[in-house]
Each structure stands twice: as structure tokens, then as C-alpha cells.
Short mmCIF file of C-alpha atoms (C1' of nucleotides) in Angstrom, two decimals:
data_model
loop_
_atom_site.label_atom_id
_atom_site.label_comp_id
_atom_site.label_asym_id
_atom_site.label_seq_id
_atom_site.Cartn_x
_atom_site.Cartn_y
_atom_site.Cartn_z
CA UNK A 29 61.12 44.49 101.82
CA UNK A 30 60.55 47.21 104.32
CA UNK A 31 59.80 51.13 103.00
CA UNK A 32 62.97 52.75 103.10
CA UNK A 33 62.25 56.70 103.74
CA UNK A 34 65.74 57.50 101.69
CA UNK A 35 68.24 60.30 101.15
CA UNK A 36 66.00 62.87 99.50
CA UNK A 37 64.23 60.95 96.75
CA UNK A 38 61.23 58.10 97.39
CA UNK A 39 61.76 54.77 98.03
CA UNK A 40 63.01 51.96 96.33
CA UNK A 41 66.15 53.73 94.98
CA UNK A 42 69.21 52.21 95.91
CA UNK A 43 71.46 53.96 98.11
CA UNK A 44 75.21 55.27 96.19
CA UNK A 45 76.37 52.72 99.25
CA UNK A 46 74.51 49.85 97.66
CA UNK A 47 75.59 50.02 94.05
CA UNK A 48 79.25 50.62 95.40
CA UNK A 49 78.97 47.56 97.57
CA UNK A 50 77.64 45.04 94.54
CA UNK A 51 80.34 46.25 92.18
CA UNK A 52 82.54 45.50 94.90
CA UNK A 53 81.41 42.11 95.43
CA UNK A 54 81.30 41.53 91.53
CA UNK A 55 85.12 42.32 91.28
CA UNK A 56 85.78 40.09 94.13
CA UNK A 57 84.18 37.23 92.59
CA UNK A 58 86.06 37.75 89.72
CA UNK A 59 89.26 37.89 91.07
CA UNK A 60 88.71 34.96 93.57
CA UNK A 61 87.15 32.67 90.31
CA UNK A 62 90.32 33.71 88.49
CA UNK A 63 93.23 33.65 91.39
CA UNK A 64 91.60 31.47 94.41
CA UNK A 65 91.15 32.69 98.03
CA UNK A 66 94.89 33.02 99.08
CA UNK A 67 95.97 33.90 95.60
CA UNK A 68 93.50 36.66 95.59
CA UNK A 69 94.99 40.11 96.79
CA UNK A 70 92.19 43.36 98.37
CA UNK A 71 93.98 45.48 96.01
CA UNK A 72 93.06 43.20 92.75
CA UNK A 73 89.58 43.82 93.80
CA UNK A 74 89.55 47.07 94.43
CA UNK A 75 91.26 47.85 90.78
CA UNK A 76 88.66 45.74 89.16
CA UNK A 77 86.35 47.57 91.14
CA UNK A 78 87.59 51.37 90.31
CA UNK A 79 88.46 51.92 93.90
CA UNK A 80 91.25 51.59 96.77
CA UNK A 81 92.09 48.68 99.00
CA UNK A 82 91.71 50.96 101.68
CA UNK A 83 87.92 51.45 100.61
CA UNK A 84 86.94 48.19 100.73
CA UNK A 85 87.08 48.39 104.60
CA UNK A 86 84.21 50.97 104.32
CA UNK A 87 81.28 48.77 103.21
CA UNK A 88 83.18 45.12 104.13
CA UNK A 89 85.00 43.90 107.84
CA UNK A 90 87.20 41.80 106.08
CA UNK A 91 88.31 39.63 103.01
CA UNK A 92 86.95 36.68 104.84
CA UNK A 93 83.61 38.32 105.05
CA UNK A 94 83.90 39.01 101.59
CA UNK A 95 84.91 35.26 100.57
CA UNK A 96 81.48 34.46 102.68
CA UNK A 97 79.59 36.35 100.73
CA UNK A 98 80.24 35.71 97.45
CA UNK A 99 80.11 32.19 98.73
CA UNK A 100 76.40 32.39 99.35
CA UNK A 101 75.82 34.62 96.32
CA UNK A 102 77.44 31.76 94.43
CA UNK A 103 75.26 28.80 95.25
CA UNK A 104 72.34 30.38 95.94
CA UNK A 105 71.96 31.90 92.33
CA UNK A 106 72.95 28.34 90.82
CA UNK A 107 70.61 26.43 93.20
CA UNK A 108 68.12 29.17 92.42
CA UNK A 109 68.85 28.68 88.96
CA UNK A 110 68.33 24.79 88.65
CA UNK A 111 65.24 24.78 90.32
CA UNK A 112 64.05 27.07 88.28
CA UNK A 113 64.76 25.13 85.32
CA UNK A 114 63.53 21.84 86.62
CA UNK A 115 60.33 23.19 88.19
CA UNK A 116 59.58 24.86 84.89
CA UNK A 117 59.25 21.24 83.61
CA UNK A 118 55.20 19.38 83.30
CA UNK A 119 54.54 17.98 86.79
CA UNK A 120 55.30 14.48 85.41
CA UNK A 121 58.21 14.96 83.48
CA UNK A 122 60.81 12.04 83.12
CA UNK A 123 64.08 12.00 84.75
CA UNK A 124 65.72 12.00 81.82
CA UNK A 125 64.03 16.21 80.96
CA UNK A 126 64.48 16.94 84.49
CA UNK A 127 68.66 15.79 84.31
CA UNK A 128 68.82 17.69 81.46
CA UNK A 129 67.18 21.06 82.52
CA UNK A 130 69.78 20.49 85.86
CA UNK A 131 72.49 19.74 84.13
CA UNK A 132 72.19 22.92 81.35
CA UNK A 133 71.26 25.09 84.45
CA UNK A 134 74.59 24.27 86.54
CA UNK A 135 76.84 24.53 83.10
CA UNK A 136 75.24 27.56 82.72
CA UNK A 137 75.63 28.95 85.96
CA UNK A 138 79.67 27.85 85.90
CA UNK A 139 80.82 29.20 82.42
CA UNK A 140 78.44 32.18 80.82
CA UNK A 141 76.64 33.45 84.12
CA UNK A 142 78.36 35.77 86.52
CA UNK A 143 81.36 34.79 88.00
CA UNK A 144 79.78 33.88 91.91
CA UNK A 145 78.77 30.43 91.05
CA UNK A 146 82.36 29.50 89.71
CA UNK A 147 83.96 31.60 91.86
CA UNK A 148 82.11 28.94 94.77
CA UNK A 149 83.46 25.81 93.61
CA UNK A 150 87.37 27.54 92.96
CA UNK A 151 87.68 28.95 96.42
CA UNK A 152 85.26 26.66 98.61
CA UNK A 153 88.28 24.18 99.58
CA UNK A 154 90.88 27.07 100.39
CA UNK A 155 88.77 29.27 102.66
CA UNK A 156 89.19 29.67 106.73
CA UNK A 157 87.59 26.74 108.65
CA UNK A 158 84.98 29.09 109.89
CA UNK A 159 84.29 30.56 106.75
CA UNK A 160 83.38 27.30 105.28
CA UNK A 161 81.57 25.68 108.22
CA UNK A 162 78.62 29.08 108.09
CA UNK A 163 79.04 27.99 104.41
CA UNK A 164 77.77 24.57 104.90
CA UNK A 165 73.94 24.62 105.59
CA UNK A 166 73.47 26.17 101.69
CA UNK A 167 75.62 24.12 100.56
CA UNK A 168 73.57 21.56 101.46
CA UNK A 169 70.72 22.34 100.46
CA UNK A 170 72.16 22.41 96.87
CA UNK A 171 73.37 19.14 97.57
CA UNK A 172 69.66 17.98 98.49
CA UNK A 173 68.27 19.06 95.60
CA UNK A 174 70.48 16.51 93.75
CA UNK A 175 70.00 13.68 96.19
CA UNK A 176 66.10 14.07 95.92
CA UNK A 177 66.10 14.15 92.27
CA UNK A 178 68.31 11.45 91.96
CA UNK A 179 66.66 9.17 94.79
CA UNK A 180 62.89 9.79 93.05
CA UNK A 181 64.25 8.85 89.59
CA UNK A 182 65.53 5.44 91.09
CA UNK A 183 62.32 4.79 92.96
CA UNK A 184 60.46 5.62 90.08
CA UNK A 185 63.06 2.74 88.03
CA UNK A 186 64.37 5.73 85.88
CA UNK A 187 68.24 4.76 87.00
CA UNK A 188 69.03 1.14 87.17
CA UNK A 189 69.27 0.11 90.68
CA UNK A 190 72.63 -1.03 90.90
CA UNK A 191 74.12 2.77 90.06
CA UNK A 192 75.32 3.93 93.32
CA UNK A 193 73.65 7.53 94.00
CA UNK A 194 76.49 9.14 96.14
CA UNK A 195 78.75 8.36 93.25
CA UNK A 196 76.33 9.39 90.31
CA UNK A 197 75.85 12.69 92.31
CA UNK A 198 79.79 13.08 92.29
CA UNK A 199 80.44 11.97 89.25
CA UNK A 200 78.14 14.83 87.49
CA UNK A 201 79.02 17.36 90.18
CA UNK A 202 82.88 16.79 89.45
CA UNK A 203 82.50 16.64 85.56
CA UNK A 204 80.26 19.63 85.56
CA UNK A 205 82.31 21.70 88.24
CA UNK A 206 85.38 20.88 87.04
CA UNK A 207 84.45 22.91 83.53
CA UNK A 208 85.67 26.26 85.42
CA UNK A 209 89.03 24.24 85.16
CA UNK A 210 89.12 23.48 81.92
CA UNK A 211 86.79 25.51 79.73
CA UNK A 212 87.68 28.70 77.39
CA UNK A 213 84.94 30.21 75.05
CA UNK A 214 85.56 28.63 71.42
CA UNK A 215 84.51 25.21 70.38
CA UNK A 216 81.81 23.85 72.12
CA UNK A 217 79.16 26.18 73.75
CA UNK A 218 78.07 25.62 77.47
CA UNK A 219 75.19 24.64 76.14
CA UNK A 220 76.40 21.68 74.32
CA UNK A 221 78.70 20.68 76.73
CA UNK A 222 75.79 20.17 78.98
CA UNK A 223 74.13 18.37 76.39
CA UNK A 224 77.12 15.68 75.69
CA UNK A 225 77.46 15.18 79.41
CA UNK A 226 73.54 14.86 80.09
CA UNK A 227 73.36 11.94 76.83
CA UNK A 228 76.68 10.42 78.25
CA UNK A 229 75.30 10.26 81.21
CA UNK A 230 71.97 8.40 80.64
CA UNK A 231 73.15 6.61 77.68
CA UNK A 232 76.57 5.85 78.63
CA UNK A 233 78.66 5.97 75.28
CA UNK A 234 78.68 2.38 73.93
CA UNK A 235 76.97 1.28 70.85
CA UNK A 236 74.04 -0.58 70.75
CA UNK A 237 76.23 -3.40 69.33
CA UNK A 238 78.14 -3.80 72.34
CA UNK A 239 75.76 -2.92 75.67
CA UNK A 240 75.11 -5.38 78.14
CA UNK B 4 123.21 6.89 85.57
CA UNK B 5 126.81 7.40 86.58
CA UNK B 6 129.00 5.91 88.89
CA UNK B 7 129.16 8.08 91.83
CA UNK B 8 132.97 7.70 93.87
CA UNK B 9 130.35 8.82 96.21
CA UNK B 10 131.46 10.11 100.16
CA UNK B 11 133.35 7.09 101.45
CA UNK B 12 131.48 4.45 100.64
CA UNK B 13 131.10 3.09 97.24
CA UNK B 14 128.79 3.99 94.66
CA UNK B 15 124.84 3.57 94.60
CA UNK B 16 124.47 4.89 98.48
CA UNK B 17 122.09 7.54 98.38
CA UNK B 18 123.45 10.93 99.67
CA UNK B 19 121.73 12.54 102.61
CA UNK B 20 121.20 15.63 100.72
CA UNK B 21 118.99 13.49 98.25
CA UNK B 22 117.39 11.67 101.05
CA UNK B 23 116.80 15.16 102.53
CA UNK B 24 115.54 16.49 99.55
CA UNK B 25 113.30 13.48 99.05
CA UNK B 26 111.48 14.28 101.99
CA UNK B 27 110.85 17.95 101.44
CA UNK B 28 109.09 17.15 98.20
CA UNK B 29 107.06 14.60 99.60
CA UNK B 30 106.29 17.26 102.53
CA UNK B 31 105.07 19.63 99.79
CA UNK B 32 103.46 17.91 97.89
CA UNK B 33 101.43 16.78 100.84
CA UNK B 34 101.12 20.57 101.61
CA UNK B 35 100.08 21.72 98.04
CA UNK B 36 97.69 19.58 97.93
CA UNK B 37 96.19 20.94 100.95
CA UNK B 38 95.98 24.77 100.94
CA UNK B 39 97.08 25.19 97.49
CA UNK B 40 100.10 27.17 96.47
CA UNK B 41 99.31 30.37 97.50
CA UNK B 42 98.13 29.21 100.71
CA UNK B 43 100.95 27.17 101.51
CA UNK B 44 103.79 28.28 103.41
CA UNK B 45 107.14 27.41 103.22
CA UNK B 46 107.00 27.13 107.25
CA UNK B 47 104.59 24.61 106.58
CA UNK B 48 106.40 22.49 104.16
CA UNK B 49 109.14 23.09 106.51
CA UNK B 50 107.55 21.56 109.65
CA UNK B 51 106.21 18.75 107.88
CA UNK B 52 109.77 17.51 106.57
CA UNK B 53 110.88 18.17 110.30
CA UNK B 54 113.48 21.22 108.93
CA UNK B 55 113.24 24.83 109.14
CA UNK B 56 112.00 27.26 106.18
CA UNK B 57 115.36 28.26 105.78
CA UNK B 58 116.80 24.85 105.24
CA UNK B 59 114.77 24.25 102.24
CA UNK B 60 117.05 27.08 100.00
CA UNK B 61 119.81 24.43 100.23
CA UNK B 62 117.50 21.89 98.14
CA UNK B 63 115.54 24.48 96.17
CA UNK B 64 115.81 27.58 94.71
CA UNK B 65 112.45 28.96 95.59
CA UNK B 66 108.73 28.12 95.99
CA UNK B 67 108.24 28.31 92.56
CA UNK B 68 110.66 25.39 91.74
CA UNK B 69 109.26 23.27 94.47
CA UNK B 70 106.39 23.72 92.81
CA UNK B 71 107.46 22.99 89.68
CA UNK B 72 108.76 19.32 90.75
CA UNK B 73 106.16 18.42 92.58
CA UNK B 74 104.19 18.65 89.22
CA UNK B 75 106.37 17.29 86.95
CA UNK B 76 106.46 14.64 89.70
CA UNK B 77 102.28 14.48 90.02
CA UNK B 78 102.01 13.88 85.72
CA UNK B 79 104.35 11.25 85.36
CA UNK B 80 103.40 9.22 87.91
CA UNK B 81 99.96 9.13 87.40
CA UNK B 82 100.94 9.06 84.24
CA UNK B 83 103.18 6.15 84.39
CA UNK B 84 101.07 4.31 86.38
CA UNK B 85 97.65 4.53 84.20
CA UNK B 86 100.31 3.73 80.98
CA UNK B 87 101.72 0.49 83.00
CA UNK B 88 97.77 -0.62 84.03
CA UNK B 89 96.54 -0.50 80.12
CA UNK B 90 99.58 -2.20 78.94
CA UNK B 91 99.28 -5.37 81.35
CA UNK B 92 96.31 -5.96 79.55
CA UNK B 93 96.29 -8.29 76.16
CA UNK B 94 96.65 -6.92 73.18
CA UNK B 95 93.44 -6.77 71.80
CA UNK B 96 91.61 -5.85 74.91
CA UNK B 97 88.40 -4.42 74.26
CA UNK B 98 87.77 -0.88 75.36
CA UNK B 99 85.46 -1.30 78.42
CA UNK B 100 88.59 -3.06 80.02
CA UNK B 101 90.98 -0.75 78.96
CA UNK B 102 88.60 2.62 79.91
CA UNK B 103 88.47 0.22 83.32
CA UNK B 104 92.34 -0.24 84.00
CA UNK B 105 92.67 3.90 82.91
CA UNK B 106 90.15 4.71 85.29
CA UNK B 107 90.79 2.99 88.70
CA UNK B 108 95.20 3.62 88.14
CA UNK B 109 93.62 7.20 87.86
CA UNK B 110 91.70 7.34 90.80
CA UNK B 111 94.50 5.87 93.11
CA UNK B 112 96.70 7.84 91.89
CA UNK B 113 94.03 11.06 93.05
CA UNK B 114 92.77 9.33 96.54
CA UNK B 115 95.47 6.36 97.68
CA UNK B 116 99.02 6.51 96.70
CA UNK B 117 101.48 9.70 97.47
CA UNK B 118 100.09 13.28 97.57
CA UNK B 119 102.03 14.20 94.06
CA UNK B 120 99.14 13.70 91.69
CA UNK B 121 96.36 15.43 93.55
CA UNK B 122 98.78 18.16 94.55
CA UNK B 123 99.20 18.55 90.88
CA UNK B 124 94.97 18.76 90.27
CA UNK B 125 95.13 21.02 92.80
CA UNK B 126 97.30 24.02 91.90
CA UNK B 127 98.04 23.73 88.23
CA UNK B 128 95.95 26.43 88.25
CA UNK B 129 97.17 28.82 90.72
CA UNK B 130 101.15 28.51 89.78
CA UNK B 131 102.59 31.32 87.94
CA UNK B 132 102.07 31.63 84.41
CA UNK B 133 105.78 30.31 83.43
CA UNK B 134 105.65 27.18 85.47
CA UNK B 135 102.05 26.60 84.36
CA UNK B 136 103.93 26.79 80.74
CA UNK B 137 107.43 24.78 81.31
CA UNK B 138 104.75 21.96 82.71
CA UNK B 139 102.26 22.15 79.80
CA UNK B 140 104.42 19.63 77.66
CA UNK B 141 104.37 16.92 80.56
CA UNK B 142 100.90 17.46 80.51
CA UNK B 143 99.78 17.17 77.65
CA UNK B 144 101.79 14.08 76.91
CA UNK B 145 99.41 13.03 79.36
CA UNK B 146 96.51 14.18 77.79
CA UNK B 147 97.30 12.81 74.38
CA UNK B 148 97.31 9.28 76.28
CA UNK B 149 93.70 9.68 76.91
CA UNK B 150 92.83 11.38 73.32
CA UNK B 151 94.75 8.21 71.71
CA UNK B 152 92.43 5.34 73.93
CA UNK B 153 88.99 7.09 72.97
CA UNK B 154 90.17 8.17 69.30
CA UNK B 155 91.22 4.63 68.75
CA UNK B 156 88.12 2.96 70.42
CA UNK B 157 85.60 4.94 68.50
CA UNK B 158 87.14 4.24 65.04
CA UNK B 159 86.74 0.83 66.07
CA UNK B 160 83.33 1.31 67.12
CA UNK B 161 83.51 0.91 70.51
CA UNK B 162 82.28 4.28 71.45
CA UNK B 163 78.90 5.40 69.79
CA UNK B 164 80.09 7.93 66.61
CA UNK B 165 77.95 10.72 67.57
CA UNK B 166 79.89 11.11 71.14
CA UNK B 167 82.22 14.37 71.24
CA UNK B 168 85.61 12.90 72.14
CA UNK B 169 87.23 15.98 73.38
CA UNK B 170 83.60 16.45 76.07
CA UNK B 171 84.13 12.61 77.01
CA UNK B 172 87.48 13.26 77.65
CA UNK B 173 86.89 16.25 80.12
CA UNK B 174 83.65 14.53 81.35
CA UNK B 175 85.97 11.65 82.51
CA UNK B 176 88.60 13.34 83.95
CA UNK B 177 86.30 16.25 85.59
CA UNK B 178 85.18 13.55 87.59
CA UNK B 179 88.02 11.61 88.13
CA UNK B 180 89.93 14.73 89.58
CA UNK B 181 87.61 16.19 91.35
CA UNK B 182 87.45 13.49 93.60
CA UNK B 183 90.17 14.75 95.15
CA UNK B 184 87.81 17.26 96.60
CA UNK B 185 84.86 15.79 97.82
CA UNK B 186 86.58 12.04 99.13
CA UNK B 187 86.77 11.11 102.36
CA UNK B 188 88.04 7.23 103.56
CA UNK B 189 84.86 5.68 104.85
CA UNK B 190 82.50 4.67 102.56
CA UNK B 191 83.00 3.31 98.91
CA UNK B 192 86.65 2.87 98.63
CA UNK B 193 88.46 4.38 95.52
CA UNK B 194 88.38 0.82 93.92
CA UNK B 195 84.40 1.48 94.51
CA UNK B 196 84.50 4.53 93.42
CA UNK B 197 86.31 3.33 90.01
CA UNK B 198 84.14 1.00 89.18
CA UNK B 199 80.98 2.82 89.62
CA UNK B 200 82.17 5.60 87.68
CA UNK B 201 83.57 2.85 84.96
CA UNK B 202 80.18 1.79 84.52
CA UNK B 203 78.19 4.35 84.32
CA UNK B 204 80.31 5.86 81.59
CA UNK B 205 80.18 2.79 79.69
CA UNK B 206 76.40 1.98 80.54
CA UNK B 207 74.85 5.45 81.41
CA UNK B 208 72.47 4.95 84.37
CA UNK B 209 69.23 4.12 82.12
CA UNK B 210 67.35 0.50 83.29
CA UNK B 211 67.08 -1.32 80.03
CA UNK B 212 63.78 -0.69 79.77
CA UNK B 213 64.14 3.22 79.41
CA UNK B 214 67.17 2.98 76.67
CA UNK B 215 67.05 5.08 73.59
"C1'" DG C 24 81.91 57.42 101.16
"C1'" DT C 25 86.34 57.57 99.43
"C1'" DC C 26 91.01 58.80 99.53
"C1'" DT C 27 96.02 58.76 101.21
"C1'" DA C 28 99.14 57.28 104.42
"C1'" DT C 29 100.69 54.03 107.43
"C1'" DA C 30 100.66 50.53 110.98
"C1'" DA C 31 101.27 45.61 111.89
"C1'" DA C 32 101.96 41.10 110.53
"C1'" DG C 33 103.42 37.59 107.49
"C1'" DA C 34 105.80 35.68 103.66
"C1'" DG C 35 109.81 34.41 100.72
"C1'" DA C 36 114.49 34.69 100.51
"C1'" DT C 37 119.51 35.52 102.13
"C1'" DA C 38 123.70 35.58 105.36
"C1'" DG C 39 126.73 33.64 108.25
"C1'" DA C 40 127.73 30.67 112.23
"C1'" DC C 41 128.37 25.99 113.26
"C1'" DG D 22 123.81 20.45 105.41
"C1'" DT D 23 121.26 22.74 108.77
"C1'" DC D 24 120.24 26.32 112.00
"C1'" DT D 25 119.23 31.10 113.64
"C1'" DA D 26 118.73 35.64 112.62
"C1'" DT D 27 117.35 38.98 109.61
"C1'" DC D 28 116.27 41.56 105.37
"C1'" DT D 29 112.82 42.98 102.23
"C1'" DC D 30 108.64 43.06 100.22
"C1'" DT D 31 103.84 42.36 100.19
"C1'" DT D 32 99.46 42.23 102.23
"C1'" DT D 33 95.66 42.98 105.34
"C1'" DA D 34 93.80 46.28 108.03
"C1'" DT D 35 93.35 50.93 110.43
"C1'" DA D 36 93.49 56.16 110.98
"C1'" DG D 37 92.34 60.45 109.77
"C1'" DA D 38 91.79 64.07 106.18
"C1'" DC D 39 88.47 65.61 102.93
#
DNA sequence: GTCTATAAAGAGATAGAC
DNA sequence: GTCTATCTCTTTATAGAC
């Protein structure tokens, strides 16, 4: 990060602008997590914010431009977030540790962290064309982290290898995104949710009795 | 249903109005399910039933109740049709067959037959709060459906007694609805897609060799 | 940098002719 | 029953004062 001479003071302190701008984008996240892209009205923002619609046009071009950014904000942090988590693992960890670190990591990042990362997966689908095609290289790379976790676990003979990956990858994605749809603080915690879905999914959920 | 003197034929002949009408639902439905319901326009529902926006206030009181049909519409059929697929089955089915039949009547419903029931996935969320509420009975009729087949296959130990219910439930259906998201025709078809996601719930993804 | 005021466009909804 | 025209309200975005 380059030296920044500043208004008066050293370095390193961030501008009024700055702080302005990030509570800004934290209101809009909110608001497009809770009411969707089109739902989602620059003056719902800007009240959640402590400022005026008109304001917004000061540090942002555009609601678009602000969809985009909490957009990247919102998978970068959770693919930030479940590396972190799986890397923090022993080099040889089984696939089994390293599903479960993922899978408490992405819950995580969907119900109790900040609102970017659910905001993503509400608004992704209803954004301009454009908006989502600049979207698309991150969110592939999210997606890649998946496919190359999953693919090394089944050449390692850690999944059975008749499980089709494409739909193992969609079938946790869509259980774990779809939480933002469904969850409200109460009975289970995020972090057991992510624990029933992680033994579900390796175990499956018949009894010994009765697997074949 | 009534005899209808009807307008110069005899009874049974189905009005134009209904016919009409018929076709604007299907048109938003197909148009809900697309942008969502703030995003989509009446212009749009409009042009897709081959009428003009104002045309539609002869059938429908607003956006809202257009909304509210085509959900009411989405639950039952789904619902109907993932009721019809479990009871073809004999009587004393075991659960992996039932769970089967639930799942892949569920997934058409989402990916291959009308636009109702993923219309209805997709803005349940965004409709204002008193629709949200007149629908909640049709769907939780629905829900209780899917609460009954677990609740009665684990007290007949079919489903391991340490599995939360209530996260299989929402595990399931996560899944199951948010393929309406990421699906595309082309590669596994939804029958594919069923039966992968059939198995790995009743399985998990584990080679024998790695069960616990 | 932020506010107030307002322009410009778009949306749902209504009126009246046909 | 459907169309065209229009009303009204809301929303994004801009302008200019402070």
C-alpha cells in the first residue's frame, strides 16, 4: 500500500471519505441481502447509512456500481474465509476435516458474518447482464476452490467414485446457500447447522442396518 | 362446479376471458421466475401473453394478486405432484424409495414442467409482507408433507436417530430449490440430477472403506 | 463532502373509446 | 375484452448551494 501524504495528520489514517464510503457499502449490503437488487431502493441505503440518496452519488456512479461491489466484497471475504479455514488444517488432513472446515466457513460467512457474502448469493441472479458477467472471473475462482477439493478427495478414494462431482458441488452449494432463505437466529446455531449438513453429507443419514 | 348456461353454447366451454386469463398467469409466472417480482414488469408479463399492460387490470387487480396466484399455483402443484409420486408407491415402501419418488417429482417440478413452482422459489421472498402471509398456510401444508415422510421414517428407523430432522429437511430442499439457479439443459438431466442427489443423501459420498 | 431541490424516466394503475 | 392514452407516484440520477 503506497504512503499516502494525507490531510494534515501522517499516514495510514483513513480519509472522512473512506469511512463514509464503507458504511455506505455496509448499508447497501444490508438492504440488497434483505430486499434483492430491484427490490432495493438508494434511499433505503442511504437511511441505513445516516445519509441522503442524493449523497450516495458523491463517493458511488451508480447503484449498479454499488451492486458490483458488494458483489466482490461478498465472495471474496467467504472465499477468503474458507481457505483460510481449510489451509489452517495439517498438510495431510482427510477430506472428511477439510469438508468440514469448508462447510463451517461458508455457513459462517452466510448467517453470523457481515451481510456481503449473503447479500452475493440473494442478488447475484437479479443484477444487469454486465454487472454479472465482470462478476464472473471471482466467482469462479470460488467455484475452483470447490472443484479442486472435491476432485483431490476422489482421486485420493475419499468420495466413492460413482458420486457425480458437479452435482455434489451443487448439492452443498444449494443446501448451504439456500440458509440465507430459510434461517432466523433461535434453534440451531450456524455452527451446528454446518455440522448436520457436513455428517449428512459424508455419512448420508441411513443406519448402519440398512446401507448398501 | 356449476353448470354454466354459458355464452351460446352449452355448458363446460371455457370462456375466453378464462382462456385469456390462463395465459397471463402462465406469462408471469414465466416472468417471476426470471427477474423476480420487483424486477418484473407488468409490460413484460404483458408482451409475453401477447396483450398490453393495461389489459391485464381486466383479469387482475394488481401485481400483487398476480403474484399471489402464481404462488398459490407454484405450492400446490409441486405439491400435488410430489403427494401423487409417493402415493403410487406400495404401501409399505421403504423410505429410500419414497425419499426417491419425493425427490425427482420435486426437481421437475423446479427444472421441467411449467414455470409456477420455481417462480414460487424465486420470489416468496421478495412479495410483500401480506401476500408472503395469506400464502404461508399453502406452504406450510407443504412443508408438513416433508416433516411427516422423515418423522415417520426415523421412528421406524430408517433414518439414523442422531440426524436433526428439521436440518435434513432444509438440507434437502436447499438443494432441491436452488437448482433452479444454477441449471442449465445440457448435461445431467433433472432425472440425473435426482438421483444423484437421492443417493448421496441416503449414502453420503464416503467409499465403504472410509465409513464411520 | 453533504445537503436540498429537482430533473428525467419508469412503473403501476385508471379511464374511456371501440 | 382489449386497446390507447394518461395519471400519479416512485425512483434513479443530477445541479448547485453551503
Amino acid at each position: 500500500m503506497t504512503v499516502n501524504a494525507g490531510p494534515g495528520k501522517r499516514e495510514q489514517r483513513l480519509r472522512k471519505s473512506d469511512v463514509t464510503r464503507g458504511r455506505i457499502l455496509d448499508a447497501a449490503a444490508e438492504v440488497f441481502r434483505d430486499k434483492g437488487y430491484p427490490g432495493a431502493r438508494l434511499s433505503d441505503i442511504a437511511d441505513l447509512a445516516d445519509t441522503q440518496a442524493g449523497s450516495l452519488y458523491y463517493h458511488f456512479d451508480s447503484k449498479e456500481q454499488l451492486a458490483e461491489e458488494v458483489l466482490a466484497i461478498g465472495v471474496d471475504r467467504v472465499s477468503a474465509a474458507v481457505g483460510a479455514a481449510t489451509e489452517a488444517l495439517p498438510a495431510g488432513a482427510p477430506f472428511a476435516d477439510r469438508l468440514s472446515a469448508a462447510v463451517e466457513a461458508h455457513v459462517a460467512g452466510m448467517l453470523q458474518n457481515d451481510a456481503y457474502s449473503a447479500a452475493n448469493v440473494r442478488i447475484i441472479s437479479q443484477v444487469p447482464i454486465d454487472v454479472r458477467e465482470r462478476h464472473l472471473s471471482r466467482h469462479r475462482h470460488y467455484g475452483a476452490f470447490w472443484r479442486d477439493l472435491l476432485a483431490a478427495a476422489q482421486a485420493a478414494g475419499e468420495i466413492r467414485a460413482d458420486v457425480d462431482l458437479p452435482a455434489m458441488r451443487m448439492l452443498i452449494l444449494g443446501a448451504l446457500n439456500w440458509s440465507v432463505e430459510w434461517y432466523r437466529p433461535g434453534r440451531l446455531t450456524p455452527q451446528e447447522i454446518a455440522r448436520q449438513f457436513t455428517e449428512m453429507i459424508l455419512r448420508g443419514i441411513l443406519p448402519q442396518s440398512k446401507r448398501f
